[in-house]
Coordinates of C-alpha atoms in Angstrom, one line a residue:
M166 CA -3.7 6.7 15.4
N167 CA -7.2 7.9 15.6
T168 CA -9.0 8.0 12.0
Q169 CA -9.8 10.8 10.2
A170 CA -12.0 8.7 8.0
P171 CA -15.6 10.7 8.0
V172 CA -18.0 8.3 10.2
N173 CA -21.4 7.8 8.9
V174 CA -24.2 8.6 11.2
V175 CA -26.5 5.6 10.0
P176 CA -25.3 2.2 10.4
L177 CA -24.2 0.4 7.1
T178 CA -23.6 -3.1 5.9
A179 CA -21.1 -4.1 3.6
A180 CA -23.8 -4.5 0.9
D181 CA -24.5 -1.1 1.0
Y182 CA -21.0 0.1 -0.1
A183 CA -21.5 -2.2 -3.3
S184 CA -22.3 -0.2 -6.4
D185 CA -24.9 -1.3 -9.3
Q186 CA -21.9 -1.9 -11.6
A187 CA -21.2 -5.6 -13.0
I188 CA -17.9 -6.9 -11.7
R189 CA -15.7 -7.5 -14.8
W190 CA -13.0 -9.4 -13.3
C191 CA -12.2 -13.0 -14.3
P192 CA -13.8 -15.6 -12.2
G193 CA -11.5 -16.8 -9.5
C194 CA -9.5 -13.4 -9.6
G195 CA -7.9 -12.4 -6.2
D196 CA -9.3 -9.0 -6.6
Y197 CA -12.9 -10.3 -5.7
A198 CA -11.7 -11.0 -2.3
I199 CA -10.0 -8.0 -1.9
L200 CA -13.2 -5.9 -2.6
A201 CA -15.3 -7.8 -0.1
A202 CA -12.8 -7.6 2.7
V203 CA -12.8 -3.5 1.8
K204 CA -16.6 -3.3 1.8
K205 CA -16.6 -5.4 5.4
T206 CA -14.1 -3.2 6.9
F207 CA -15.8 0.0 5.7
A208 CA -18.9 -1.2 7.3
K209 CA -16.9 -2.3 10.6
L210 CA -15.5 1.5 10.9
A211 CA -18.8 3.1 9.6
I212 CA -17.1 5.1 6.8
N213 CA -19.3 7.7 5.2
P214 CA -19.4 6.9 1.8
A215 CA -20.5 10.4 0.4
K216 CA -17.4 11.3 1.9
T217 CA -15.0 8.9 0.5
V218 CA -13.3 8.7 -2.8
F219 CA -11.4 5.9 -4.6
V220 CA -8.6 6.9 -7.2
S221 CA -7.1 4.6 -9.4
G222 CA -5.0 4.2 -12.4
I223 CA -5.0 1.9 -15.3
G224 CA -5.2 -2.0 -14.8
C225 CA -7.5 -4.8 -13.6
S226 CA -7.4 -3.6 -9.9
S227 CA -8.1 0.0 -11.1
R228 CA -11.4 -1.0 -11.8
F229 CA -12.3 -0.7 -8.4
P230 CA -13.7 2.7 -8.4
Y231 CA -16.9 1.4 -10.3
Y232 CA -17.6 -1.0 -7.7
M233 CA -17.6 0.8 -4.5
N234 CA -20.8 3.0 -3.6
T235 CA -18.5 6.0 -3.1
Y236 CA -17.4 8.6 -5.3
G237 CA -14.3 7.5 -7.5
M238 CA -12.1 8.2 -10.5
H239 CA -10.4 6.0 -12.9
S240 CA -7.8 8.0 -14.0
I241 CA -4.3 7.8 -15.9
H242 CA -1.6 5.3 -16.2
G243 CA 0.6 5.6 -12.8
R244 CA -0.7 9.1 -12.0
A245 CA -3.5 8.0 -9.5
P246 CA -1.1 9.3 -6.5
A247 CA -0.6 12.8 -8.1
I248 CA -4.4 13.2 -8.8
A249 CA -5.4 12.0 -5.2
T250 CA -2.6 14.3 -3.6
G251 CA -4.4 16.9 -5.4
L252 CA -8.0 16.3 -4.1
K253 CA -6.7 15.6 -0.7
L254 CA -5.0 19.2 -1.0
A255 CA -8.2 20.6 -2.4
R256 CA -10.6 18.9 0.2
P257 CA -8.9 17.8 3.3
D258 CA -12.4 16.6 4.8
L259 CA -12.7 13.5 2.1
N260 CA -11.3 10.3 2.7
V261 CA -9.3 9.7 -0.2
W262 CA -8.1 6.1 -1.4
V263 CA -5.6 4.9 -4.0
V264 CA -6.2 1.5 -5.6
T265 CA -3.3 0.7 -7.8
G266 CA -1.3 -2.6 -9.0
D267 CA 2.2 -3.5 -9.5
G268 CA 2.5 -2.5 -12.7
D269 CA 0.5 0.8 -12.8
A270 CA 2.5 1.8 -9.5
L271 CA 6.0 0.7 -9.9
S272 CA 6.6 1.2 -13.5
I273 CA 5.2 4.1 -15.5
G274 CA 4.3 5.4 -11.7
G275 CA 7.2 4.8 -9.8
N276 CA 8.3 8.4 -9.4
H277 CA 4.8 9.3 -8.3
F278 CA 4.6 6.4 -6.1
I279 CA 8.1 7.3 -4.4
H280 CA 7.1 11.1 -3.8
L281 CA 3.4 10.2 -2.2
M282 CA 5.4 7.7 0.4
R283 CA 8.0 10.8 1.3
R284 CA 5.4 13.6 1.4
N285 CA 3.3 11.6 4.0
V286 CA 0.1 12.9 2.3
D287 CA -3.0 11.6 4.4
L288 CA -4.2 9.0 1.9
K289 CA -4.6 5.3 1.9
I290 CA -2.9 3.3 -1.1
L291 CA -3.8 -0.4 -1.8
L292 CA -0.9 -1.9 -4.0
F293 CA -2.8 -5.2 -5.6
N294 CA 0.8 -7.3 -6.4
N295 CA 0.4 -10.2 -8.7
R296 CA 3.8 -9.9 -10.2
I297 CA 2.5 -9.6 -13.9
Y298 CA 0.5 -7.3 -16.5
G299 CA -2.9 -8.7 -16.0
L300 CA -4.8 -6.2 -18.1
T301 CA -2.7 -6.4 -20.9
K302 CA -2.5 -10.1 -20.9
G303 CA 0.6 -11.6 -19.2
Q304 CA 3.7 -9.3 -19.6
Y305 CA 6.3 -9.3 -16.9
S306 CA 5.7 -6.4 -14.3
P307 CA 8.3 -4.6 -12.5
T308 CA 7.6 -7.2 -9.4
S309 CA 8.2 -10.5 -11.5
E310 CA 10.8 -12.8 -10.6
L311 CA 14.3 -12.8 -12.3
G312 CA 13.9 -15.1 -15.2
K313 CA 10.3 -15.3 -15.5
V314 CA 9.0 -16.4 -18.7
T315 CA 6.2 -14.5 -20.2
K316 CA 4.6 -13.2 -23.4
S317 CA 7.3 -10.1 -23.5
A318 CA 10.3 -12.5 -22.3
P319 CA 10.3 -15.7 -23.8
M320 CA 14.1 -16.2 -22.7
G321 CA 12.9 -14.9 -19.1
S322 CA 12.9 -11.6 -17.5
P323 CA 16.3 -10.0 -17.3
D324 CA 15.0 -7.4 -14.6
T325 CA 15.9 -7.7 -11.2
P326 CA 12.5 -7.3 -9.1
L327 CA 11.4 -4.4 -7.4
R328 CA 10.2 -5.0 -3.6
P329 CA 7.1 -2.6 -3.0
A330 CA 7.3 -2.7 0.8
S331 CA 11.2 -1.8 0.5
V332 CA 10.7 0.9 -1.9
A333 CA 8.0 2.5 0.3
I334 CA 10.2 2.2 3.7
A335 CA 13.2 3.4 1.8
A336 CA 10.8 6.6 0.7
E337 CA 10.3 7.3 4.3
A338 CA 6.7 5.8 4.5
S339 CA 5.0 6.3 7.6
F340 CA 2.5 3.1 7.3
V341 CA 3.8 -0.1 5.5
A342 CA 2.0 -3.3 5.8
R343 CA 1.4 -6.5 3.6
S344 CA -1.5 -9.2 3.6
I345 CA -2.8 -11.6 1.1
D346 CA -5.9 -12.1 -0.6
R347 CA -6.8 -15.7 0.6
D348 CA -6.5 -14.7 4.2
L349 CA -9.4 -12.6 4.5
K350 CA -9.4 -12.3 8.6
H351 CA -5.7 -10.8 8.3
L352 CA -6.6 -8.6 5.2
E353 CA -9.4 -7.0 6.7
Y354 CA -7.2 -6.4 10.2
V355 CA -4.3 -4.6 8.0
L356 CA -7.1 -2.6 6.2
E357 CA -8.5 -1.4 9.8
R358 CA -5.1 -0.2 10.6
A359 CA -4.6 1.5 7.5
A360 CA -7.7 3.3 7.6
K361 CA -7.1 4.6 11.2
H362 CA -3.7 5.8 10.5
V363 CA -3.1 9.5 9.7
G364 CA -0.6 10.0 6.9
T365 CA 0.3 7.8 4.0
A366 CA -0.9 4.2 4.3
F367 CA 0.6 1.6 2.1
L368 CA -0.6 -1.8 2.1
E369 CA 1.0 -4.0 -0.6
I370 CA -1.4 -7.3 -0.9
Y371 CA -0.3 -10.3 -2.7
Q372 CA -3.2 -11.3 -5.1
N373 CA -3.3 -14.4 -7.4
C374 CA -4.1 -13.6 -11.0
N375 CA -5.4 -17.2 -12.0
I376 CA -5.2 -16.6 -15.7
F377 CA -1.7 -15.4 -16.4
N378 CA 0.4 -16.2 -13.2
D379 CA -1.7 -18.7 -11.1
G380 CA 0.0 -20.0 -8.2
A381 CA 2.3 -17.1 -7.6
F382 CA 2.1 -17.1 -3.7
E383 CA 0.8 -20.5 -3.3
Y384 CA 3.8 -21.1 -1.0
A385 CA 2.3 -18.5 1.2
T386 CA -1.5 -19.5 1.2
E387 CA -1.6 -23.5 1.2
K388 CA -1.9 -25.0 4.7
S389 CA 1.0 -27.3 4.4
S390 CA 3.7 -24.6 3.7
R391 CA 2.4 -21.4 5.3
A392 CA 3.6 -21.8 8.3
Q393 CA 6.9 -22.3 7.1
T394 CA 7.0 -19.6 4.7
T395 CA 5.5 -16.8 6.2
L396 CA 5.9 -14.6 9.2
L397 CA 2.9 -13.2 11.0
L398 CA 4.4 -9.7 12.6
E399 CA 3.0 -8.5 15.9
H400 CA 3.9 -5.6 17.8
G401 CA 5.7 -6.3 20.6
K402 CA 5.8 -10.1 20.0
P403 CA 9.0 -12.4 19.0
M404 CA 9.5 -13.1 15.3
V405 CA 8.7 -16.5 15.5
F406 CA 7.2 -18.9 12.9
G407 CA 6.7 -22.5 11.8
S408 CA 4.5 -25.2 13.4
P409 CA 4.5 -26.0 17.2
G410 CA 7.6 -28.4 17.9
S411 CA 9.7 -27.1 14.8
E412 CA 9.4 -23.5 15.5
K413 CA 12.1 -21.0 14.3
G414 CA 12.8 -17.5 15.1
I415 CA 14.9 -14.7 13.0
T416 CA 17.7 -13.0 14.9
L417 CA 20.4 -10.4 13.7
D418 CA 23.9 -11.5 12.3
R419 CA 26.3 -8.7 11.6
F420 CA 22.9 -6.5 10.7
T421 CA 21.5 -9.4 8.2
P422 CA 18.6 -11.4 9.3
A423 CA 19.1 -15.0 10.0
V424 CA 16.9 -17.9 10.9
V425 CA 17.6 -19.9 13.9
D426 CA 16.2 -23.4 14.9
L427 CA 14.6 -22.5 18.5
A428 CA 15.0 -26.1 19.7
G429 CA 18.9 -25.2 19.9
A430 CA 18.8 -21.3 20.0
P431 CA 17.9 -19.3 23.5
R432 CA 14.6 -17.2 22.7
E433 CA 16.1 -14.1 24.2
N434 CA 18.0 -13.8 20.9
V435 CA 15.0 -13.6 18.8
L436 CA 14.2 -10.2 17.6
V437 CA 11.2 -8.5 18.9
H438 CA 9.1 -6.6 16.4
D439 CA 8.8 -3.0 17.1
E440 CA 6.7 -1.2 14.2
T441 CA 6.9 1.9 15.9
I442 CA 10.8 2.6 15.3
V443 CA 11.5 5.9 13.7
D444 CA 14.5 4.6 12.2
P445 CA 13.6 2.5 9.3
S446 CA 16.8 0.3 9.2
L447 CA 15.0 -2.8 10.7
H448 CA 11.8 -2.2 8.9
F449 CA 13.7 -2.4 5.6
L450 CA 15.6 -5.5 6.5
L451 CA 12.4 -6.9 7.3
S452 CA 10.8 -6.2 4.0
R453 CA 13.8 -7.6 2.4
M454 CA 13.2 -11.0 3.4
R455 CA 11.9 -13.5 0.9
H456 CA 10.9 -16.9 0.4
P457 CA 12.5 -19.2 -0.1
Q458 CA 15.4 -18.1 1.9
F459 CA 13.3 -16.3 4.7
P460 CA 9.9 -16.7 5.7
E461 CA 7.9 -13.3 4.4
P462 CA 6.8 -11.3 6.8
M463 CA 2.8 -10.3 7.2
G464 CA 1.2 -7.6 9.1
V465 CA 2.5 -4.0 9.8
L466 CA 5.9 -3.6 9.1
R467 CA 6.1 0.0 10.0
C468 CA 3.7 2.7 11.8
I469 CA 5.1 5.8 12.9
D470 CA 3.7 9.4 13.1
R471 CA 5.5 12.3 11.5
E472 CA 4.0 15.5 9.8
R473 CA 1.7 15.4 6.9
Y474 CA 2.2 17.2 3.6
N475 CA -1.6 18.3 3.4
E476 CA -1.3 19.6 6.8
T477 CA 1.9 21.6 6.1
V478 CA 0.7 23.2 2.9
H479 CA -2.7 24.3 4.5
S480 CA -0.6 25.8 7.5
Q481 CA 1.7 27.6 4.9
L482 CA -1.4 28.8 3.0
D483 CA -2.8 30.2 6.3
K484 CA 0.4 32.2 7.3
A485 CA 0.5 33.5 3.6
R486 CA -2.9 34.8 3.9
T487 CA -2.2 36.3 7.3
R488 CA 0.9 38.0 6.1
F489 CA -0.3 39.0 2.6
G490 CA -3.9 38.7 2.7
D491 CA -5.8 37.1 -0.3
G492 CA -4.2 36.0 -3.4
D493 CA -4.2 38.4 -6.3
L494 CA -3.3 36.6 -9.8
A495 CA -2.9 40.0 -11.8
R496 CA -0.5 41.2 -9.1
L497 CA 1.4 38.1 -9.2
I498 CA 1.9 38.2 -13.1
D499 CA 2.5 41.8 -13.2
G500 CA 4.7 41.9 -9.9
P501 CA 8.1 43.3 -9.4
E502 CA 10.0 40.4 -11.1
P503 CA 8.5 40.3 -14.7
W504 CA 10.2 38.4 -17.6
E505 CA 10.9 40.4 -20.6
V506 CA 11.4 38.3 -23.7
R507 CA 13.8 39.5 -26.5

C-alpha cells in the first residue's frame, strides 16, 4: 500500500492547501468538515499541491476544487470519473482525486462510476452522501430512503435507494471505505488510507445537509446512540459494537449477518474483519448492513491489490511502439481496411 502521491519536499501546513476563494457552502454544512480533514491529511502526508488535481461534477460537493490550492476542474454533471480517467492516462505522474455527491455520481453519473470501480484506475474518489439533492434545493436522490417526502416526491420517494459501497464492491472496487463528517479523527484516518492505496480508492462520507435533510445521520453521530448504531471496522479485529457491559457482535447465519448479544454467546463465533479477502462476498454483506436492523460499518471495508487500468494501458502502448513504431494517423485512416460509402 505504498502511496503514489507526489510528495512535496518543503513541509506544508493545512493552511497551505487552502485557496484564496471565498467558500460558498451554507453555514453549518458538513462539507466544511470534509474540506478541513482533506487539507489536514494532505499536510500530514506532504502531498505536493503542484502535482495534485481535483476533478468534480455538479453539486454542492463539486465546488470542492475551488477551495483547494491545487489544480482542479469543475466539470460536467456525472462525468468527473471519465474526465479524471483521461487525465490520469495522459499524466500518470499526477495525484488525481474525484469529488462527487450521491446525486452526481449515482444518477446521471452512475455508468461512469461503475466503470471507474471495475477498471481500477489509480484515482481517489470522495462521495459526499447526504441522501438529498442539495444544490437544486431538496429533491430526493438515488440514496434517499424509500418513502422520503421531498419537493419532487410529496407522497414519498417510490424508489429503492442505492447503497454506494455496495455498488462499488459489486463492481470489483479494490478499496472501499466509509466515514462521517462529524468524526474528524476517523475521517482523517480513512482519507490517509485512501491516499496511500494504489488503484481506485472509493470513500463514501456521510455528510449532513442542514438545510434540506438535517439530521439524516443523527443516529450515527449522537453520543447517546452511535455505539449501538455503528460498527467500527478494524482489520484483524472481531466485529463487536455497543457500550461496555452491553456489547454485541456480528455473526453469520446461513450467509446472512446476524446480531448476537455477547453476554449469551461465545465470542469465537463473532466474525473477524479481513479487508484483504479477494473474494468480495463478505465485504458486500457488510456494505448491506444498515440501521436500524444492523449497526452501519465505518472504516475500510475492502482493500486489495489488483492490476491498475492506467498501468495496463501504458504497458500496451509500450508494446505497440516496440512492435509497430510511432503511430501514423494518415496511415491508419488510409489503411488496408477502408470504408466505402455508397
